[in-house]
PDB file of C-alpha atoms in Angstrom:
ATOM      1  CA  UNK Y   1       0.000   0.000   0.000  1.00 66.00           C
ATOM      2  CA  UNK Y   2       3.145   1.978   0.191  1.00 69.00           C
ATOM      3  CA  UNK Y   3       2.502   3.089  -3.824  1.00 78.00           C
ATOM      4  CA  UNK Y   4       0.044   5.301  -5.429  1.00 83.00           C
ATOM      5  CA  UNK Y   5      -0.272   3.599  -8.304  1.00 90.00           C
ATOM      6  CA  UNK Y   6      -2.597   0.250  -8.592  1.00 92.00           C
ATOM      7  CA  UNK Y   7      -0.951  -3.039  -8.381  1.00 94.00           C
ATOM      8  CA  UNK Y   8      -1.019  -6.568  -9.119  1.00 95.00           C
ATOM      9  CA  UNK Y   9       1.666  -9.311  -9.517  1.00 96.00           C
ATOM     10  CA  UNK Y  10       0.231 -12.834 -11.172  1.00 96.00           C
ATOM     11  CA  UNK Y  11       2.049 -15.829 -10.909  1.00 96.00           C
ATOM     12  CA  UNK Y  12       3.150 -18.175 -14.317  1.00 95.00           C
ATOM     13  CA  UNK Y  13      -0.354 -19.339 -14.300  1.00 96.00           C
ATOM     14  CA  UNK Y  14      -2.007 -16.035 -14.714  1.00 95.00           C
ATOM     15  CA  UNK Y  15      -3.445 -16.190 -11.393  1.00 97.00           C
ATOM     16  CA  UNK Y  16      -3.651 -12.959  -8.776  1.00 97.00           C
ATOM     17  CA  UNK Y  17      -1.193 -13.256  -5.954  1.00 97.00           C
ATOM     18  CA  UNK Y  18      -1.255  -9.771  -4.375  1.00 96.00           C
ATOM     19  CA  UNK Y  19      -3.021  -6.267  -5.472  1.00 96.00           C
ATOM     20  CA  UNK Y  20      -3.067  -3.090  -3.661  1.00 95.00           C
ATOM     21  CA  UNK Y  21      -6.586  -0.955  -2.534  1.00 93.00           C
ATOM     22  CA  UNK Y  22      -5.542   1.704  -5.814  1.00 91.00           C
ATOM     23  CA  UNK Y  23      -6.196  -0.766  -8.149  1.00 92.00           C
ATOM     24  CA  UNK Y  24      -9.503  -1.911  -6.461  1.00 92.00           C
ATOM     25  CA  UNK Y  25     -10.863   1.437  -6.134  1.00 89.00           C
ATOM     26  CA  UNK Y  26      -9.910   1.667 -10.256  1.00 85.00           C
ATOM     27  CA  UNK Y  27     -12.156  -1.325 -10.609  1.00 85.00           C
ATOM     28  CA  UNK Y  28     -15.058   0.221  -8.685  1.00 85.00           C
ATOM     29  CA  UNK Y  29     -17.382  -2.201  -7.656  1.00 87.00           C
ATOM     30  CA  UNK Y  30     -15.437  -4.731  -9.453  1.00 88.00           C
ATOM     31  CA  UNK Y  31     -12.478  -4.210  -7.148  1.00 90.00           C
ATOM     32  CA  UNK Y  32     -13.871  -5.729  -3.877  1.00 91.00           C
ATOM     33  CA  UNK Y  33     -13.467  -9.221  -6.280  1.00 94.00           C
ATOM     34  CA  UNK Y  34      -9.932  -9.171  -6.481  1.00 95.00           C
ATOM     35  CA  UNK Y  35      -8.820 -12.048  -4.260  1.00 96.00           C
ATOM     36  CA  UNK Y  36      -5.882 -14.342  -4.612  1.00 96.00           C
ATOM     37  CA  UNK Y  37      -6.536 -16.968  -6.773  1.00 97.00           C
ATOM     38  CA  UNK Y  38      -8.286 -14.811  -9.458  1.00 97.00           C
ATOM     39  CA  UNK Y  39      -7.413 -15.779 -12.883  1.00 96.00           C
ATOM     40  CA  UNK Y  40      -6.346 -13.305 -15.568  1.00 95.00           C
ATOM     41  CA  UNK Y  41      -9.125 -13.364 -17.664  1.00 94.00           C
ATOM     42  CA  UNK Y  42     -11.579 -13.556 -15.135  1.00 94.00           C
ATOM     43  CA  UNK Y  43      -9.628 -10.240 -13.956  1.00 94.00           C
ATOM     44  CA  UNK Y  44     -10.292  -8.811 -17.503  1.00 92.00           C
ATOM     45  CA  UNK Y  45     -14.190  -9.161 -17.608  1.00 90.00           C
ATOM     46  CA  UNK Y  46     -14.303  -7.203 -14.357  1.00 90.00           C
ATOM     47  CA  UNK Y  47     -11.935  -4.783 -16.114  1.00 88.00           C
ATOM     48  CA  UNK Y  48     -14.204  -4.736 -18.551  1.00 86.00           C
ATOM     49  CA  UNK Y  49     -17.745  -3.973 -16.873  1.00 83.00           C
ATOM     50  CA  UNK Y  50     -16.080  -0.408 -15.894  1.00 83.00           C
ATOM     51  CA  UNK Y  51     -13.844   0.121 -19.205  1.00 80.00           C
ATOM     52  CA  UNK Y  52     -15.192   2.542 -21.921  1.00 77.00           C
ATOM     53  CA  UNK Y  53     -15.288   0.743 -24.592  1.00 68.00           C
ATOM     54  CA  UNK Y  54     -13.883   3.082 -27.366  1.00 66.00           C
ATOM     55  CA  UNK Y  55     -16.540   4.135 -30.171  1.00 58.00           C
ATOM     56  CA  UNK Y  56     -17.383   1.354 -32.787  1.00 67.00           C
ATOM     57  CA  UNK Y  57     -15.636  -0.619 -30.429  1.00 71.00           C
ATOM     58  CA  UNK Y  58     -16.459  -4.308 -28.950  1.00 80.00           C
ATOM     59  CA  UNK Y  59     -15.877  -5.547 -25.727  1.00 79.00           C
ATOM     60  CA  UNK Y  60     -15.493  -9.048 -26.766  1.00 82.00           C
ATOM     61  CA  UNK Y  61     -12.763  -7.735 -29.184  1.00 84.00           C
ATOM     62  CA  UNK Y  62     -11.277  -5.695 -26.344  1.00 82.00           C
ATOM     63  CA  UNK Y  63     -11.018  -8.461 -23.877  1.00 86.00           C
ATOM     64  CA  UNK Y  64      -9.470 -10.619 -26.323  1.00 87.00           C
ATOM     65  CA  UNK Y  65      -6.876  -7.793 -27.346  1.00 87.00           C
ATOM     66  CA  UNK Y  66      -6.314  -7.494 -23.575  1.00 87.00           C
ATOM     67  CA  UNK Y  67      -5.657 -10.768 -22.553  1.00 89.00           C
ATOM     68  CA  UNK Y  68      -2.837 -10.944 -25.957  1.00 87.00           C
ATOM     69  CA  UNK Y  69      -0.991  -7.789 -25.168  1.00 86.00           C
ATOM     70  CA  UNK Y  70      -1.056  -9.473 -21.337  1.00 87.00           C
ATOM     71  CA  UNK Y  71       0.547 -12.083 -22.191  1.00 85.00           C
ATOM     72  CA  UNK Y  72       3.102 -10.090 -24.594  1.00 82.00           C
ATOM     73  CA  UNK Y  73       4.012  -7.561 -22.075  1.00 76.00           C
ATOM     74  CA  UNK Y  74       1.796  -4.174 -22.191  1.00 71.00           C
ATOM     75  CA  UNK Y  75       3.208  -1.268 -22.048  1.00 72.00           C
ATOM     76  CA  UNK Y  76       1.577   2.551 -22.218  1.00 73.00           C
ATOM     77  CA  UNK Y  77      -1.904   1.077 -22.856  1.00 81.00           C
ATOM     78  CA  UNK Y  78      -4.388   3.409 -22.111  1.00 84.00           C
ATOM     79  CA  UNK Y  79      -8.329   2.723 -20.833  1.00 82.00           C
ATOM     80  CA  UNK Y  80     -10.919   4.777 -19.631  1.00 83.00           C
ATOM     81  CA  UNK Y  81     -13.302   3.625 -16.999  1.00 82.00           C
ATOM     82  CA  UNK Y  82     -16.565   4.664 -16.151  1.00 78.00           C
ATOM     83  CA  UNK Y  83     -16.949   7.625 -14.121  1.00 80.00           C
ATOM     84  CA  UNK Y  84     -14.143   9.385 -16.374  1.00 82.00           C
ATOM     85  CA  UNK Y  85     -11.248   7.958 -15.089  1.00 85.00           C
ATOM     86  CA  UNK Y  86      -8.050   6.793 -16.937  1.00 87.00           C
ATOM     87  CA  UNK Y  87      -5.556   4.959 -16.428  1.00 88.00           C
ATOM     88  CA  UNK Y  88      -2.074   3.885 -18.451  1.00 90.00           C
ATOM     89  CA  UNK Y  89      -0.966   0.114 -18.009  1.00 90.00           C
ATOM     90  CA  UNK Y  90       2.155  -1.159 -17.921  1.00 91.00           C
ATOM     91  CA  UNK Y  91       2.750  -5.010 -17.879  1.00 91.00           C
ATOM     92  CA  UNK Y  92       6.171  -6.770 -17.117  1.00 90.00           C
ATOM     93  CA  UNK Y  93       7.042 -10.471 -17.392  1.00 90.00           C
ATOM     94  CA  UNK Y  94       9.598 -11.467 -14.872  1.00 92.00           C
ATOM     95  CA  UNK Y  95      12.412 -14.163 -15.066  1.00 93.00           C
ATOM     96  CA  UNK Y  96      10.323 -16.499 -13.000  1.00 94.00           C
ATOM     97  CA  UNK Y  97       6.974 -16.351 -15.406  1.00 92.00           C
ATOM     98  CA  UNK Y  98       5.079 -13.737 -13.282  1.00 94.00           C
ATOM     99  CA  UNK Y  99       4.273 -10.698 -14.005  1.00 93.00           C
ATOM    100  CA  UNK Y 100       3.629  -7.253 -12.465  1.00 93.00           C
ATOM    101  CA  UNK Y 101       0.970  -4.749 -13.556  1.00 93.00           C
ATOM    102  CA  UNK Y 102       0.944  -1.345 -12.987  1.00 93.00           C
ATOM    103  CA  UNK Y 103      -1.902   1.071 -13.425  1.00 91.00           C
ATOM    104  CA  UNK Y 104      -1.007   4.924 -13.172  1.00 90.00           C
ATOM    105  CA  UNK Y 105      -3.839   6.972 -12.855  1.00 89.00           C
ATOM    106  CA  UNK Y 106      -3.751   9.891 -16.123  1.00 90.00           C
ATOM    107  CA  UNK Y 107      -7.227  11.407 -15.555  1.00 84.00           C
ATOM    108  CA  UNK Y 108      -6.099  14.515 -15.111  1.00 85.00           C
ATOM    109  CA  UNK Y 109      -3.255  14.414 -18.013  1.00 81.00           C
ATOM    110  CA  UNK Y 110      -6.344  13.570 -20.064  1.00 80.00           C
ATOM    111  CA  UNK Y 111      -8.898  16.431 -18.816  1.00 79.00           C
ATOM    112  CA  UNK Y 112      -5.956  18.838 -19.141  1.00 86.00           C
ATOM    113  CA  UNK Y 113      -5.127  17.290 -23.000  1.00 82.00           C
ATOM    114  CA  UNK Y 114      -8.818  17.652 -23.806  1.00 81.00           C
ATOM    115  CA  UNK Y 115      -9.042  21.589 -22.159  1.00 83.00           C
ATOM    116  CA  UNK Y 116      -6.356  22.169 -24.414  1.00 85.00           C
ATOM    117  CA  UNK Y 117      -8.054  21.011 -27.838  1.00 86.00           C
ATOM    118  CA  UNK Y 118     -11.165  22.576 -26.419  1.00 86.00           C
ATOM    119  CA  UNK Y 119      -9.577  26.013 -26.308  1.00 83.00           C
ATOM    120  CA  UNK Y 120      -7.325  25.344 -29.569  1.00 85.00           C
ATOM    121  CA  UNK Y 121     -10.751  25.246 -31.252  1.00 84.00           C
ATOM    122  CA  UNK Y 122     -12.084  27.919 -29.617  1.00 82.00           C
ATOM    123  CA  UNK Y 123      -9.310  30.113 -30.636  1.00 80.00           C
ATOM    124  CA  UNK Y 124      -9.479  28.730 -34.212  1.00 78.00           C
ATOM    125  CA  UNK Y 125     -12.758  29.310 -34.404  1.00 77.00           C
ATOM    126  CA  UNK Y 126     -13.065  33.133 -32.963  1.00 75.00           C
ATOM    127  CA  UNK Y 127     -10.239  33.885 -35.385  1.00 71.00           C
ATOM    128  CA  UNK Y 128     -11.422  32.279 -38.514  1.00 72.00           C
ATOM    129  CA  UNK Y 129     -14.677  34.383 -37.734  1.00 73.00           C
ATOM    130  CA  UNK Y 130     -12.965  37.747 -37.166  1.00 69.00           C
ATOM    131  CA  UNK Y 131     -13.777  40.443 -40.104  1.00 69.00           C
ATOM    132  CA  UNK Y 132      -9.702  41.819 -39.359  1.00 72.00           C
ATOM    133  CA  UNK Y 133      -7.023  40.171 -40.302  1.00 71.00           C
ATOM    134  CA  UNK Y 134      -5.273  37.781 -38.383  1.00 74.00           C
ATOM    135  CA  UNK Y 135      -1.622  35.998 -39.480  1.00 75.00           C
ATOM    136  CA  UNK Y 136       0.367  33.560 -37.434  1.00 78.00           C
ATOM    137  CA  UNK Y 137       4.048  34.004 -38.675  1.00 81.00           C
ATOM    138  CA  UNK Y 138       6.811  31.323 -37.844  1.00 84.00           C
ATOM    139  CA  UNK Y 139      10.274  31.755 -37.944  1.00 83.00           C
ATOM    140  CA  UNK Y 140      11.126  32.334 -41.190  1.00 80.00           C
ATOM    141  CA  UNK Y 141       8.449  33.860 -42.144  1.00 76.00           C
ATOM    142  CA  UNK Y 142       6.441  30.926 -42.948  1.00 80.00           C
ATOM    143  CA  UNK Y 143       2.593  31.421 -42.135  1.00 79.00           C
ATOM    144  CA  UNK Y 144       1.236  28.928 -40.156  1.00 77.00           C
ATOM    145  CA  UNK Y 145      -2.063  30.436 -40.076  1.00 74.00           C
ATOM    146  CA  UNK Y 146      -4.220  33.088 -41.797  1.00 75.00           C
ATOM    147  CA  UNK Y 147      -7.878  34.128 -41.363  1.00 74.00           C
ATOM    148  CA  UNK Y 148     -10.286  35.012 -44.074  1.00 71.00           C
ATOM    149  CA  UNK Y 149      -9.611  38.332 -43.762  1.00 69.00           C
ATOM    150  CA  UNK Y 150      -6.477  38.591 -45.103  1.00 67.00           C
ATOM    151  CA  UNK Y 151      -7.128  38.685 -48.674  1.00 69.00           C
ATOM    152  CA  UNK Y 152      -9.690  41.362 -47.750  1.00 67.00           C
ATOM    153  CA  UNK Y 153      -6.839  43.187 -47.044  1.00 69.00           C
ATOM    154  CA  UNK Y 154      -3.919  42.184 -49.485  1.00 71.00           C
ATOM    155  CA  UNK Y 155      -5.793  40.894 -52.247  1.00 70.00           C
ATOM    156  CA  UNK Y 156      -6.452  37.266 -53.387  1.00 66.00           C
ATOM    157  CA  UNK Y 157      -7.968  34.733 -51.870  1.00 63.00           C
ATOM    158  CA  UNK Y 158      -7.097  31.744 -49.343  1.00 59.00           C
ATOM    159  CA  UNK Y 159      -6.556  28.961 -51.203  1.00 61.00           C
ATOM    160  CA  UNK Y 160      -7.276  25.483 -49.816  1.00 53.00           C
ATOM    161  CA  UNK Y 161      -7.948  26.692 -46.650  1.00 46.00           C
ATOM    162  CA  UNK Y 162     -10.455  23.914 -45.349  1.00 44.00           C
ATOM    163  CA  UNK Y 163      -7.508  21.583 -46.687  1.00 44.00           C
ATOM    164  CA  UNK Y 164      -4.568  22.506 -44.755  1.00 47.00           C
ATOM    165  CA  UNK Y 165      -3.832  24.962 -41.213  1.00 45.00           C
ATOM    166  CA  UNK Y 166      -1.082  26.449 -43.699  1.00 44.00           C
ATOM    167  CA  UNK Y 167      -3.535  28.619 -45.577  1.00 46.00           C
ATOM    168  CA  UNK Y 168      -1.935  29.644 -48.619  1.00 48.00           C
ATOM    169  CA  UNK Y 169      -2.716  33.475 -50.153  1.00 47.00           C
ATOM    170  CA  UNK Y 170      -3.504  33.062 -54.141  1.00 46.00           C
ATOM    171  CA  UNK Y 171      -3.093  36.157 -56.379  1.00 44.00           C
ATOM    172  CA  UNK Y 172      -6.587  37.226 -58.067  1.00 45.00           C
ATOM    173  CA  UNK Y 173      -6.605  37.101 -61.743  1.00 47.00           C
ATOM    174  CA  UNK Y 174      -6.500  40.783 -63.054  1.00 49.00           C
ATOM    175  CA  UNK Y 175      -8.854  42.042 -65.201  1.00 48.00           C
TER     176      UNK Y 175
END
């Protein structure tokens, strides 16, 4: 109980020799089922009543995919559980057959990550709307963004702007 992360070591037969209270309270009501003795995949359908199952997704395909990258090793995975939190799991084999899993809670990596996009298209948004001109240069000089009105203002028009975030300035044709 010493960590803060949640914790489980299996032995060569896949079966739950020790966990820690983090990785119950991960599992929600799930958690009060981990007892030594547990196998593996019975681990992974309780995992699975309180994953997210990711859109178009199926949980019979995701227990599957579990229980392979288990038994290769898992490292970085990613899952959301119900109630919004996440966690990243990280699965070593040791010399003896068992193996340790390790589930560090990135809920608030994740809220921060989405706040980020949310206010990225915010931003893109109020300045693809605004009637003055707005220009991102880089160094260089290379434009990494322009709004629609810049050509109000230099001539020509955006070209392939829905296409690309590097909005490219097109003369107009004279005459």
């Amino acid at each position: 109980e010493v960590i803060h992360e949640g914790f489980a070591l299996w032995d060569r037969a896949d079966r739950l020799v020790r966990c820690n209270t983090r990785l119950r309270e991960l599992l929600g009501p799930s958690g009060a089922l981990l007892v030594p003795g547990l196998s593996f995949r019975r681990f992974v359908r309780l995992e699975a009543a309180q994953i997210q199952v990711p859109a178009g997704g199926r949980l019979g395909s995701w227990v599957r995919e579990r229980i392979t990258q288990h038994r290769e090793g898992a490292a970085g995975l990613e899952h959301g559980y119900r109630g919004g939190r996440w966690a990243q799991v990280s699965e070593s084999r040791m010399p003896d057959g068992s193996t340790i899993s390790i589930y560090v809670d990135v809920t608030e990596a994740r809220q921060r990550e989405q706040q980020l996009r949310e206010s990225e298209r915010r931003l893109r948004a109020i300045m693809a709307s605004a009637q003055d001109a707005i220009i991102v240069l880089e160094r260089g000089h290379h434009v990494s963004f322009a709004n629609c009105g810049l050509p109000y203002y230099v001539g020509g028009e955006i070209a392939d702007a829905a296409a690309s975030d590097n909005a490219a300035i097109a003369e107009k044709p004279s005459g």
